[in-house]
Coordinates of C-alpha atoms in Angstrom, one line a residue:
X24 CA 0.0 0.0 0.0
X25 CA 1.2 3.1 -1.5
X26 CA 0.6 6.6 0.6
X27 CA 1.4 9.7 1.3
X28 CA 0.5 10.5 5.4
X29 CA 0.7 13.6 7.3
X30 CA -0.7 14.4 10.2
X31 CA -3.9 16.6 11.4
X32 CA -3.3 18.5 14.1
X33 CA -6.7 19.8 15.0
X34 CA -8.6 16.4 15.0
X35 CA -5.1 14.1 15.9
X36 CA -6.1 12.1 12.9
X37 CA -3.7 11.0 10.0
X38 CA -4.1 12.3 6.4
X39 CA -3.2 10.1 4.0
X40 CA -3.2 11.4 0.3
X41 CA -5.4 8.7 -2.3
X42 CA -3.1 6.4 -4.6
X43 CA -3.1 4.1 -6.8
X44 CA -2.8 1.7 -4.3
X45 CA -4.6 3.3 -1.3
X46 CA -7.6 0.9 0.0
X47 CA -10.2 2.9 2.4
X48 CA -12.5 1.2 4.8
X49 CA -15.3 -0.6 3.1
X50 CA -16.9 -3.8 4.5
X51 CA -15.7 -6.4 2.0
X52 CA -16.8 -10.0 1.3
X53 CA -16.0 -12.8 -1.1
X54 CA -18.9 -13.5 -3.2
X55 CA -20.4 -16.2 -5.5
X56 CA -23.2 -15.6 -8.6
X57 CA -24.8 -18.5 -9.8
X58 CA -26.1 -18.8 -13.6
X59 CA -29.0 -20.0 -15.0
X60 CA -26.9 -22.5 -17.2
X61 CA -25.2 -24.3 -13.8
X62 CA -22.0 -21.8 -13.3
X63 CA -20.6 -20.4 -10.0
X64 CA -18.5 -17.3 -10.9
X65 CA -16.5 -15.6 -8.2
X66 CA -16.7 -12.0 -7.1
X67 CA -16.4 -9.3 -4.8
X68 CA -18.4 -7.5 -3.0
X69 CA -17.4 -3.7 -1.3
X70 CA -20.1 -1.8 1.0
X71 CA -20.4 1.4 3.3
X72 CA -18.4 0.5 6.0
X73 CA -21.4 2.5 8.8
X74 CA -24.0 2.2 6.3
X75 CA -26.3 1.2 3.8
X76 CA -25.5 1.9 0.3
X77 CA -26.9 5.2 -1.3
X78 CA -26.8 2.8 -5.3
X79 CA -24.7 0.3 -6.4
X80 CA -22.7 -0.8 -9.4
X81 CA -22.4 -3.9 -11.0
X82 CA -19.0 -4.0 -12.7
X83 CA -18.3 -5.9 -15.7
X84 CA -15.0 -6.1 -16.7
X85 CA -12.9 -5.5 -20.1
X86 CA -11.8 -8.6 -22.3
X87 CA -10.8 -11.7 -20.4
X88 CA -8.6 -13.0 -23.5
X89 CA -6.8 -9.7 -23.4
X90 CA -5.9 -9.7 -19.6
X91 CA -9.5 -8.2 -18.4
X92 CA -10.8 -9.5 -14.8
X93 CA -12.8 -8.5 -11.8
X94 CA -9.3 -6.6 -10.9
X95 CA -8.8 -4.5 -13.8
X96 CA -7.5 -1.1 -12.3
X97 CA -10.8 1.4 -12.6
X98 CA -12.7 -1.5 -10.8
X99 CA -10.6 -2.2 -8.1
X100 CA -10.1 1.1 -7.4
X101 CA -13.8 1.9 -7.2
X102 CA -14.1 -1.2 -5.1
X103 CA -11.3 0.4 -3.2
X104 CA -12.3 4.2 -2.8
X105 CA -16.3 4.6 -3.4
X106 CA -17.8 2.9 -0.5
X107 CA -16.1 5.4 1.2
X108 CA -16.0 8.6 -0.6
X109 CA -19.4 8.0 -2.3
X110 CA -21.2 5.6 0.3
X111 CA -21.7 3.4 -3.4
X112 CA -21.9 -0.4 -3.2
X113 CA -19.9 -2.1 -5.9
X114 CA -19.5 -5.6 -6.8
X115 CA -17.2 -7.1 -8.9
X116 CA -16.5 -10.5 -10.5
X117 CA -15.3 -12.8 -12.8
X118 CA -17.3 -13.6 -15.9
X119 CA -17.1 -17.2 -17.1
X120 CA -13.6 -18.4 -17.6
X121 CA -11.4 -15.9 -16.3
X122 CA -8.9 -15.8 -13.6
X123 CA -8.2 -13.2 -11.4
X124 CA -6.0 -13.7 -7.6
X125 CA -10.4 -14.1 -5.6
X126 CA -10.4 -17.2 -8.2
X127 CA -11.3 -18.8 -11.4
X128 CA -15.2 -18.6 -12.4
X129 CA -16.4 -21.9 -13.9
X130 CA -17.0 -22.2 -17.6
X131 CA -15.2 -20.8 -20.7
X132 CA -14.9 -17.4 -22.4
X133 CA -17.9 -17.1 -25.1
X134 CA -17.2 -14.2 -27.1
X135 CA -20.2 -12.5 -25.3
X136 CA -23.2 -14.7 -26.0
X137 CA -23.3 -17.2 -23.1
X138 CA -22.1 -14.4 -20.8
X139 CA -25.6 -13.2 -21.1
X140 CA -26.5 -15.5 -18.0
X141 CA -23.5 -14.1 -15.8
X142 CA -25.4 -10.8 -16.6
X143 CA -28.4 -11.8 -15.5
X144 CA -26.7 -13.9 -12.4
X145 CA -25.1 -10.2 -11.4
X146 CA -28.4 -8.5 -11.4
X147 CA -30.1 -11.5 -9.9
X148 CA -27.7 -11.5 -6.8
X149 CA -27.9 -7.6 -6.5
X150 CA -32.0 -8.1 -6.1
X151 CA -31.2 -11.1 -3.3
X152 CA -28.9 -8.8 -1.1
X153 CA -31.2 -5.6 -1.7
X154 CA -28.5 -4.1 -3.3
X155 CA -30.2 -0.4 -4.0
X156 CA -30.5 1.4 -7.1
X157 CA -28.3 -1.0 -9.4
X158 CA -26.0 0.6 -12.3
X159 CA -24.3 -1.8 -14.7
X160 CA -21.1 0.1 -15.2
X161 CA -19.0 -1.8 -18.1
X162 CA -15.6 -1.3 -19.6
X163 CA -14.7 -2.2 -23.2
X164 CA -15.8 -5.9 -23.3
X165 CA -18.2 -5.4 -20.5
X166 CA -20.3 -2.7 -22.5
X167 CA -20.9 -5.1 -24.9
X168 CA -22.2 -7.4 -22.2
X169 CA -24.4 -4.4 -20.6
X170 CA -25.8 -3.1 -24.7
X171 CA -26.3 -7.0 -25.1
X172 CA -28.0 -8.3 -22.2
X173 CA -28.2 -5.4 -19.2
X174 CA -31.6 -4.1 -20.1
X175 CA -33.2 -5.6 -17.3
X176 CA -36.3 -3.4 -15.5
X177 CA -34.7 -3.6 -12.6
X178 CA -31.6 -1.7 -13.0
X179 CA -31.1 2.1 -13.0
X180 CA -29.0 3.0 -15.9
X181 CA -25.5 2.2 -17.3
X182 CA -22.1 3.6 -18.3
X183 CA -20.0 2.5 -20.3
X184 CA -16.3 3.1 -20.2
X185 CA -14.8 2.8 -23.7
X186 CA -17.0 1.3 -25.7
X187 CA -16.0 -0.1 -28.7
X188 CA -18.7 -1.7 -30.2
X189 CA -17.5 -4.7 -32.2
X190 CA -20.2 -7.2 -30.6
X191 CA -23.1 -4.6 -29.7
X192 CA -24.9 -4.1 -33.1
X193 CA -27.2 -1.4 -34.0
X194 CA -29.9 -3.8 -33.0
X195 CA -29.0 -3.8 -29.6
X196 CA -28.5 0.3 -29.3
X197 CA -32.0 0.3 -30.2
X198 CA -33.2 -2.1 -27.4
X199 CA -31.7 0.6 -25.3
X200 CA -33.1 3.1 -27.0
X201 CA -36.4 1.5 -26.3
X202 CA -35.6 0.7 -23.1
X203 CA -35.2 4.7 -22.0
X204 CA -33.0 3.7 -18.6
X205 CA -30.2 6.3 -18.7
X206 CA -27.2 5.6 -20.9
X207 CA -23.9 7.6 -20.0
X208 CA -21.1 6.5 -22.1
X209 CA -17.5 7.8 -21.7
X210 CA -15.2 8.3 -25.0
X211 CA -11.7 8.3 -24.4
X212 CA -10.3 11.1 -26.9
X213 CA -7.1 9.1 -27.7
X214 CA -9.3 5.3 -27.5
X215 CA -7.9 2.6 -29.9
X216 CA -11.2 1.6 -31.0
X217 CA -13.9 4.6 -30.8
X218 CA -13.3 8.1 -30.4
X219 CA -16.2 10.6 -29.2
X220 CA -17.0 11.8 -32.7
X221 CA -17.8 8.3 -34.2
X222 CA -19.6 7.5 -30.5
X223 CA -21.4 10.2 -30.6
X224 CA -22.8 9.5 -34.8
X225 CA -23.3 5.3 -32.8
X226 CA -25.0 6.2 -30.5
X227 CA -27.5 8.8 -31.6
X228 CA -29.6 5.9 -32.2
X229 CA -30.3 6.2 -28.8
X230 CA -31.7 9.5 -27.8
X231 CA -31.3 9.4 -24.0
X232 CA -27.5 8.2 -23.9
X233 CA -25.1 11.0 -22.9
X234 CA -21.7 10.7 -24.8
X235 CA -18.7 12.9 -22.9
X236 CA -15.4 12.5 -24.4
X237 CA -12.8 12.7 -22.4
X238 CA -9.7 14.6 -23.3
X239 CA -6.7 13.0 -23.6
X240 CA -7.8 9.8 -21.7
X241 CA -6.8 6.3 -24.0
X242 CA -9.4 3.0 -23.8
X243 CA -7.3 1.5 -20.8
X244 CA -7.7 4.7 -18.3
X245 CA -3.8 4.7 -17.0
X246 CA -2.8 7.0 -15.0
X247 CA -4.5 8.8 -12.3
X248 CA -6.2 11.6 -13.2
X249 CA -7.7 9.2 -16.0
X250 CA -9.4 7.6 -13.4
X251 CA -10.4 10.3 -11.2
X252 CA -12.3 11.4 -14.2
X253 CA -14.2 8.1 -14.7
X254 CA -14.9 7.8 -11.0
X255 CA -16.6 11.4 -10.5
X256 CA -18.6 10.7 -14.0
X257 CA -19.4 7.9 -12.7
X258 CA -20.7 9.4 -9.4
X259 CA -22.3 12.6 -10.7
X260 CA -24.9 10.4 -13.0
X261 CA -25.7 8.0 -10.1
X262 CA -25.7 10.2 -7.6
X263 CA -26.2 13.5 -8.8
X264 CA -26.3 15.4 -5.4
X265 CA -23.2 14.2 -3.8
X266 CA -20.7 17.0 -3.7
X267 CA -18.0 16.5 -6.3
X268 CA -15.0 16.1 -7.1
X269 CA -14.1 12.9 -5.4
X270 CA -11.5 13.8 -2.2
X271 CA -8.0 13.2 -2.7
X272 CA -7.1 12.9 0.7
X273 CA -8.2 10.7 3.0
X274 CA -8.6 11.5 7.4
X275 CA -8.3 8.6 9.8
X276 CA -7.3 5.0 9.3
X277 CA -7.3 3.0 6.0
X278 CA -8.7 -0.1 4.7
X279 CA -7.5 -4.0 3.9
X280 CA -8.0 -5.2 0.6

């Protein structure tokens, strides 16, 4: 664990500055999903560490046979800093076939078809645990998944972080479109697949998605402010009142992973 502490002299408290690798409190527990099609795929899930969650998000993860897992930096460090800065749930997991140091989730990778049950086995275990006011938040890969098979009644919205839309067709844009959930989808300027002008002609198929490119931000969101960016987006669309932007310090004691 990576910070930068200094101490508060009017409340005696430590002030740690937020890294890459700074964990705040959070409860945290190991999770299972179970599909429809016989599958247990393993997961994490991050909660209020006082209190119950304002909304959640269900994290789907970038391409599994190009390194993507539950652990892929924007998602851990969501799972790591918005339970506490945001008071967000978020859960994360592995879809079908991928590996990640929580575990290896039964099945084999799909190219986005059969994954349309680990979808439906993220949303179904968010309704079991009462998980509040569910966003699908997916990254490359995982906005297929959410454009394919998220438009379930029971969720809030989505964003999408770097979409590139090689599986999602036109057909499924316009399920969304008549689905009318919120659709927020974030354009890295430099992206190696879409860039916000082309997003922007996509997805006008779909009149209530929001498309914000983000200035010099590329499809895998290194570095820090890259993800500070995606974070507070990610907050001020599901919940729109919190003050913003995110802290970047942290008082009082930190968090295990």
């Amino acid at each position: 664990m990576t910070t930068e502490a200094t101490p508060d002299e009017a409340s005696g408290e430590t002030t740690h500055q937020i890294r890459s690798l700074t964990v705040l409190p959070a409860r945290r527990e190991d999770i299972e999903l179970h599909t429809a099609d016989g599958l247990t795929l393993v997961g994490d899930l991050a909660l209020p560490e006082d209190s119950e969650p304002s909304a959640s998000l269900l994290t789907f993860h970038p391409l599994p046979t190009h390194g993507g897992f539950m652990d892929s930096h924007v998602y851990r460090k969501a799972a790591w800093r918005l339970p506490a800065l945001a008071n967000l749930a978020v859960l994360r997991f592995n879809t079908r076939g991928t590996s990640s140091p929580r575990g290896t989730s039964e099945g084999t990778f799909d190219g986005g078809d059969a994954e349309r049950y680990d979808v439906a086995a993220a949303i179904e275990l968010a309704e079991f645990r009462g998980l509040p006011r569910p966003w699908l938040v997916g990254w490359s890969f995982g906005t297929e998944l959410v454009l394919k098979h998220g438009a379930d009644p029971s969720v809030e919205g989505a964003i999408l972080l770097s979409p590139p839309l090689h599986r999602a067709t036109d057909e499924d844009l316009d399920r969304w479109a008549a689905f009318g959930k919120p659709l927020v989808v974030l354009v890295p300027e430099l992206d190696d697949y879409l860039r916000p002008d082309e997003a922007r002609r996509r997805f006008a198929r779909v009149p209530q998605a929001e498309v914000i490119g983000v200035d010099g931000a590329k499809h895998l969101w290194v570095g820090e402010p890259a993800v500070a960016r995606a974070l507070n987006e990610i907050v001020a669309h599901v919940l729109p009142d919190h003050p913003l932007p995110l802290p970047t310090h942290w008082d009082g004691p930190l968090g295990d992973s």
